């Protein structure tokens, strides 16, 4: 395909600028975390990280309950991922393969759940949780987070399964496989990239979630990192450098996981959305 | 989704993509999820509707009287509510237009082969992966009136706002919040649009070039029709999601200064948890939901119409 | 074959994940009000929530007191609960409203009034000796019964950096002049809260000006927001805002840290702040003086201890509170609070007067302090506060004049029930 060299060069430059803007705030978190306090409230504060101050990071680990928070976030995120995918796969398969009464309504309802802001449902949910004894429980957080991200998982997977030719199902059934067997042994492996994509989406949802984690847990020992980090706002005894350190450590796993799996995610989401 | 609704309208034909199995099997597959969603979203939603017609307070959420439409009347007479509506509209429109346009632009730029493309793509995706709480924190610091890096950079070109105020300025707070939101969301639209671009049939493009079409004509004749459904889907998703955005705005401005960043979600949160009037908070929430619903319905009608016209073409 | 292994692996991972989460919900459960929370040794476990527990200096010291209590007897074990300061009130009301919540809660005073009025705290007359309490501790009484006792009381005064201030102001005009004189070279002469995100803080700050100029928010349950003294107080604060002497957009966290770094010369703030500033930077010179308002009236902010009405362990909670109010504990508490005061009158130690001479200023103004609440309307302080602050912020942004803003607030406040 013929391209003008100039056009390509301009495109690359623009993309580099955009990539730079995308990454800069994270760089700035790092710079802020390593700025010595003497230089902090200075209009000419340093522009580059001062590696001598990496000790600030260690301070964040020892002076704050960051490790506990991160552990809680990991538990909630993993549980959300497992539960949302576990519920989403059979639902997506049914929506893709079967035709049945009420199917359109189910599909539409799933889409409609995307409109529900957490803030609207948090108070009634609190009453329900209190009645079920799920307050101050990471399991409760997993349950509610998975509920909110499952529709997205289902819709994306549905699109992906739509892309799997039904001949595969037919062939397996001719060989004597049950419907469930078809699903698990034939379809799932084919849509593995999409599965990775939705797994990551669900994981992020649990990792990043704030309102429910804030309202449904009271003790610091149960707080997720999002709540712990937000708790630093308006609190003056923790130095900003430590707060930024916690922010970086909280951001890294999500970004790292994403980068690792991004090939799958891109193709997975594309498979789901282009078909839709 | 467009294709499934199209199929409902088309004359009943044996659809080779559908398998007809046991009558009850689909319900078995779906029942767990349906029950699950009903408990965690359906029931709270019903309760929220009840609260909207009550005088419940945060400290006695279950002990209330029904007061009919009083809450709705109260909020319709409150200037602050209408401000929230207009802020929400501006916020959503700018978010959608911003993310879709930037996403389209980035996708077009990336839709060529060059060395290091996958590295660039990885970098551009990063904002979407970051937790909103962390982003809010660093954004507030970067926008600090005195020591923020944004003002320092702008000062070099003489562009820093007077007083340096971003998040405390009635004019600049909303743009600032929008920029941060779009920064976080554009990777999603870029990635999805890029994937759609890559499914544009290459032969059509080459045929158009041979016919002497320039870039713009090629785009409108070949590229755009192929990616239009995806862009439409992305647009509707962005619309619905931006109506839900909470953490970024709350942690950056709490809806201030003087309500210039007060979207409906922020307003209902403040009404429920700071003013502690659950009834009014629920009423605001219901209004927000109706707005979302209207937009979604309009989208479905329009996309159905478009799909139907494509079928008949 | 490979796929089967992959799926088996995923299934195993999922199982492990779910088991882990199931385990985690049973640990780390500090004994909420509706939990049986019985220790195998038979001790009752109760939870105690206070935002001060999250402070890096004073928090662990109070935690140490709690540990002392736990070790001093074997009937009750108290578990501290840390909740972020910014969401303390809303989190507590959500929990308590939902029938849950920690057994003992250290309410912000404004929230305490509403909690008391709504019957969310239990009476504690049987464990409190009224005579030993500070004069300002009368606020926690309703209909002759006492429902709470202060954890700490912090009075407001002028806090300044003696290295940066040349003339310590004694009148308001002197304050404005000195603030202007010291605003230069990256240093700000003054600072106060003025952003939406800090509604409670703005309310405290503006109340000091209103009280200081002789005004009140309400009299006998009737809002007095258009009284000349109130208008004068708000106008004075607006004067400072317009004078360009404060770091705009800065939250209290930021400007207190700036003070610790010598970037802010003066603030009108509460007695707990010097301790915190010293914790941030021990080198910062700090001094205090009576706030330079025309009258002696000034505000105080308290954290009020109340027993959650939802608790099933009221006796254990009372046992802890009684212990906490004993003279020995109050002395320990006073020692760690710095410029704040404990609920009972405790004389300052020689050592403290030597290392922290400014504490005497905060103690001296104790007799003239008022709570940040509208008289007669304390139960709706949070809602009243929201109305006033909303208009105040509009006044600061120049969208409305002081008179019009306060008139609008008056009208809205009169609609409060």
PDB file of N, CA and C in Angstrom, chain C residues 230-259:
ATOM      1  N   UNK C 230     -23.448  39.166  61.767  1.00  0.00           N
ATOM      2  CA  UNK C 230     -23.133  38.032  60.884  1.00  0.00           C
ATOM      3  C   UNK C 230     -22.621  38.555  59.544  1.00  0.00           C
ATOM      4  N   UNK C 231     -23.314  39.560  59.014  1.00  0.00           N
ATOM      5  CA  UNK C 231     -22.879  40.145  57.741  1.00  0.00           C
ATOM      6  C   UNK C 231     -21.461  40.682  57.869  1.00  0.00           C
ATOM      7  N   UNK C 232     -21.186  41.328  59.011  1.00  0.00           N
ATOM      8  CA  UNK C 232     -19.841  41.874  59.215  1.00  0.00           C
ATOM      9  C   UNK C 232     -18.795  40.773  59.191  1.00  0.00           C
ATOM     10  N   UNK C 233     -19.107  39.677  59.892  1.00  0.00           N
ATOM     11  CA  UNK C 233     -18.152  38.581  59.960  1.00  0.00           C
ATOM     12  C   UNK C 233     -17.875  37.982  58.589  1.00  0.00           C
ATOM     13  N   UNK C 234     -18.947  37.750  57.828  1.00  0.00           N
ATOM     14  CA  UNK C 234     -18.756  37.159  56.499  1.00  0.00           C
ATOM     15  C   UNK C 234     -18.006  38.123  55.588  1.00  0.00           C
ATOM     16  N   UNK C 235     -18.359  39.413  55.701  1.00  0.00           N
ATOM     17  CA  UNK C 235     -17.660  40.412  54.890  1.00  0.00           C
ATOM     18  C   UNK C 235     -16.171  40.421  55.206  1.00  0.00           C
ATOM     19  N   UNK C 236     -15.833  40.267  56.487  1.00  0.00           N
ATOM     20  CA  UNK C 236     -14.425  40.262  56.871  1.00  0.00           C
ATOM     21  C   UNK C 236     -13.694  39.109  56.209  1.00  0.00           C
ATOM     22  N   UNK C 237     -14.340  37.936  56.209  1.00  0.00           N
ATOM     23  CA  UNK C 237     -13.690  36.777  55.599  1.00  0.00           C
ATOM     24  C   UNK C 237     -13.523  36.992  54.100  1.00  0.00           C
ATOM     25  N   UNK C 238     -14.565  37.583  53.492  1.00  0.00           N
ATOM     26  CA  UNK C 238     -14.489  37.853  52.050  1.00  0.00           C
ATOM     27  C   UNK C 238     -13.355  38.829  51.760  1.00  0.00           C
ATOM     28  N   UNK C 239     -13.149  39.775  52.680  1.00  0.00           N
ATOM     29  CA  UNK C 239     -12.073  40.741  52.490  1.00  0.00           C
ATOM     30  C   UNK C 239     -10.730  40.029  52.397  1.00  0.00           C
ATOM     31  N   UNK C 240     -10.547  39.065  53.306  1.00  0.00           N
ATOM     32  CA  UNK C 240      -9.301  38.307  53.268  1.00  0.00           C
ATOM     33  C   UNK C 240      -9.182  37.510  51.972  1.00  0.00           C
ATOM     34  N   UNK C 241     -10.310  36.911  51.542  1.00  0.00           N
ATOM     35  CA  UNK C 241     -10.285  36.114  50.311  1.00  0.00           C
ATOM     36  C   UNK C 241      -9.859  36.972  49.126  1.00  0.00           C
ATOM     37  N   UNK C 242     -10.400  38.198  49.069  1.00  0.00           N
ATOM     38  CA  UNK C 242     -10.100  39.055  47.921  1.00  0.00           C
ATOM     39  C   UNK C 242      -8.727  39.686  48.000  1.00  0.00           C
ATOM     40  N   UNK C 243      -8.136  39.678  49.210  1.00  0.00           N
ATOM     41  CA  UNK C 243      -6.873  40.401  49.377  1.00  0.00           C
ATOM     42  C   UNK C 243      -5.701  39.687  48.720  1.00  0.00           C
ATOM     43  N   UNK C 244      -5.958  38.473  48.195  1.00  0.00           N
ATOM     44  CA  UNK C 244      -4.880  37.763  47.516  1.00  0.00           C
ATOM     45  C   UNK C 244      -3.823  37.228  48.446  1.00  0.00           C
ATOM     46  N   UNK C 245      -4.173  36.996  49.695  1.00  0.00           N
ATOM     47  CA  UNK C 245      -3.169  36.561  50.655  1.00  0.00           C
ATOM     48  C   UNK C 245      -3.258  35.072  50.958  1.00  0.00           C
ATOM     49  N   UNK C 246      -4.279  34.384  50.388  1.00  0.00           N
ATOM     50  CA  UNK C 246      -4.395  32.967  50.690  1.00  0.00           C
ATOM     51  C   UNK C 246      -4.070  32.135  49.450  1.00  0.00           C
ATOM     52  N   UNK C 247      -3.554  30.925  49.642  1.00  0.00           N
ATOM     53  CA  UNK C 247      -3.315  30.042  48.498  1.00  0.00           C
ATOM     54  C   UNK C 247      -4.654  29.501  47.998  1.00  0.00           C
ATOM     55  N   UNK C 248      -5.094  30.003  46.843  1.00  0.00           N
ATOM     56  CA  UNK C 248      -6.413  29.634  46.347  1.00  0.00           C
ATOM     57  C   UNK C 248      -6.474  28.181  45.933  1.00  0.00           C
ATOM     58  N   UNK C 249      -7.576  27.536  46.236  1.00  0.00           N
ATOM     59  CA  UNK C 249      -7.780  26.147  45.855  1.00  0.00           C
ATOM     60  C   UNK C 249      -7.099  25.161  46.785  1.00  0.00           C
ATOM     61  N   UNK C 250      -6.336  25.666  47.754  1.00  0.00           N
ATOM     62  CA  UNK C 250      -5.608  24.748  48.638  1.00  0.00           C
ATOM     63  C   UNK C 250      -6.541  24.228  49.721  1.00  0.00           C
ATOM     64  N   UNK C 251      -6.493  22.935  49.957  1.00  0.00           N
ATOM     65  CA  UNK C 251      -7.250  22.350  51.050  1.00  0.00           C
ATOM     66  C   UNK C 251      -6.463  22.519  52.342  1.00  0.00           C
ATOM     67  N   UNK C 252      -7.139  22.254  53.475  1.00  0.00           N
ATOM     68  CA  UNK C 252      -6.453  22.388  54.761  1.00  0.00           C
ATOM     69  C   UNK C 252      -5.223  21.501  54.803  1.00  0.00           C
ATOM     70  N   UNK C 253      -5.345  20.281  54.243  1.00  0.00           N
ATOM     71  CA  UNK C 253      -4.189  19.396  54.248  1.00  0.00           C
ATOM     72  C   UNK C 253      -3.012  20.083  53.565  1.00  0.00           C
ATOM     73  N   UNK C 254      -3.306  20.704  52.425  1.00  0.00           N
ATOM     74  CA  UNK C 254      -2.197  21.321  51.695  1.00  0.00           C
ATOM     75  C   UNK C 254      -1.638  22.528  52.437  1.00  0.00           C
ATOM     76  N   UNK C 255      -2.522  23.436  52.899  1.00  0.00           N
ATOM     77  CA  UNK C 255      -1.918  24.641  53.466  1.00  0.00           C
ATOM     78  C   UNK C 255      -1.302  24.409  54.838  1.00  0.00           C
ATOM     79  N   UNK C 256      -1.775  23.380  55.556  1.00  0.00           N
ATOM     80  CA  UNK C 256      -1.087  23.075  56.808  1.00  0.00           C
ATOM     81  C   UNK C 256       0.296  22.501  56.525  1.00  0.00           C
ATOM     82  N   UNK C 257       0.380  21.702  55.444  1.00  0.00           N
ATOM     83  CA  UNK C 257       1.711  21.206  55.075  1.00  0.00           C
ATOM     84  C   UNK C 257       2.587  22.365  54.617  1.00  0.00           C
ATOM     85  N   UNK C 258       1.966  23.326  53.917  1.00  0.00           N
ATOM     86  CA  UNK C 258       2.740  24.488  53.487  1.00  0.00           C
ATOM     87  C   UNK C 258       3.234  25.257  54.706  1.00  0.00           C
ATOM     88  N   UNK C 259       2.371  25.380  55.725  1.00  0.00           N
ATOM     89  CA  UNK C 259       2.781  26.060  56.957  1.00  0.00           C
ATOM     90  C   UNK C 259       3.992  25.362  57.530  1.00  0.00           C
TER      91      UNK C 259
END
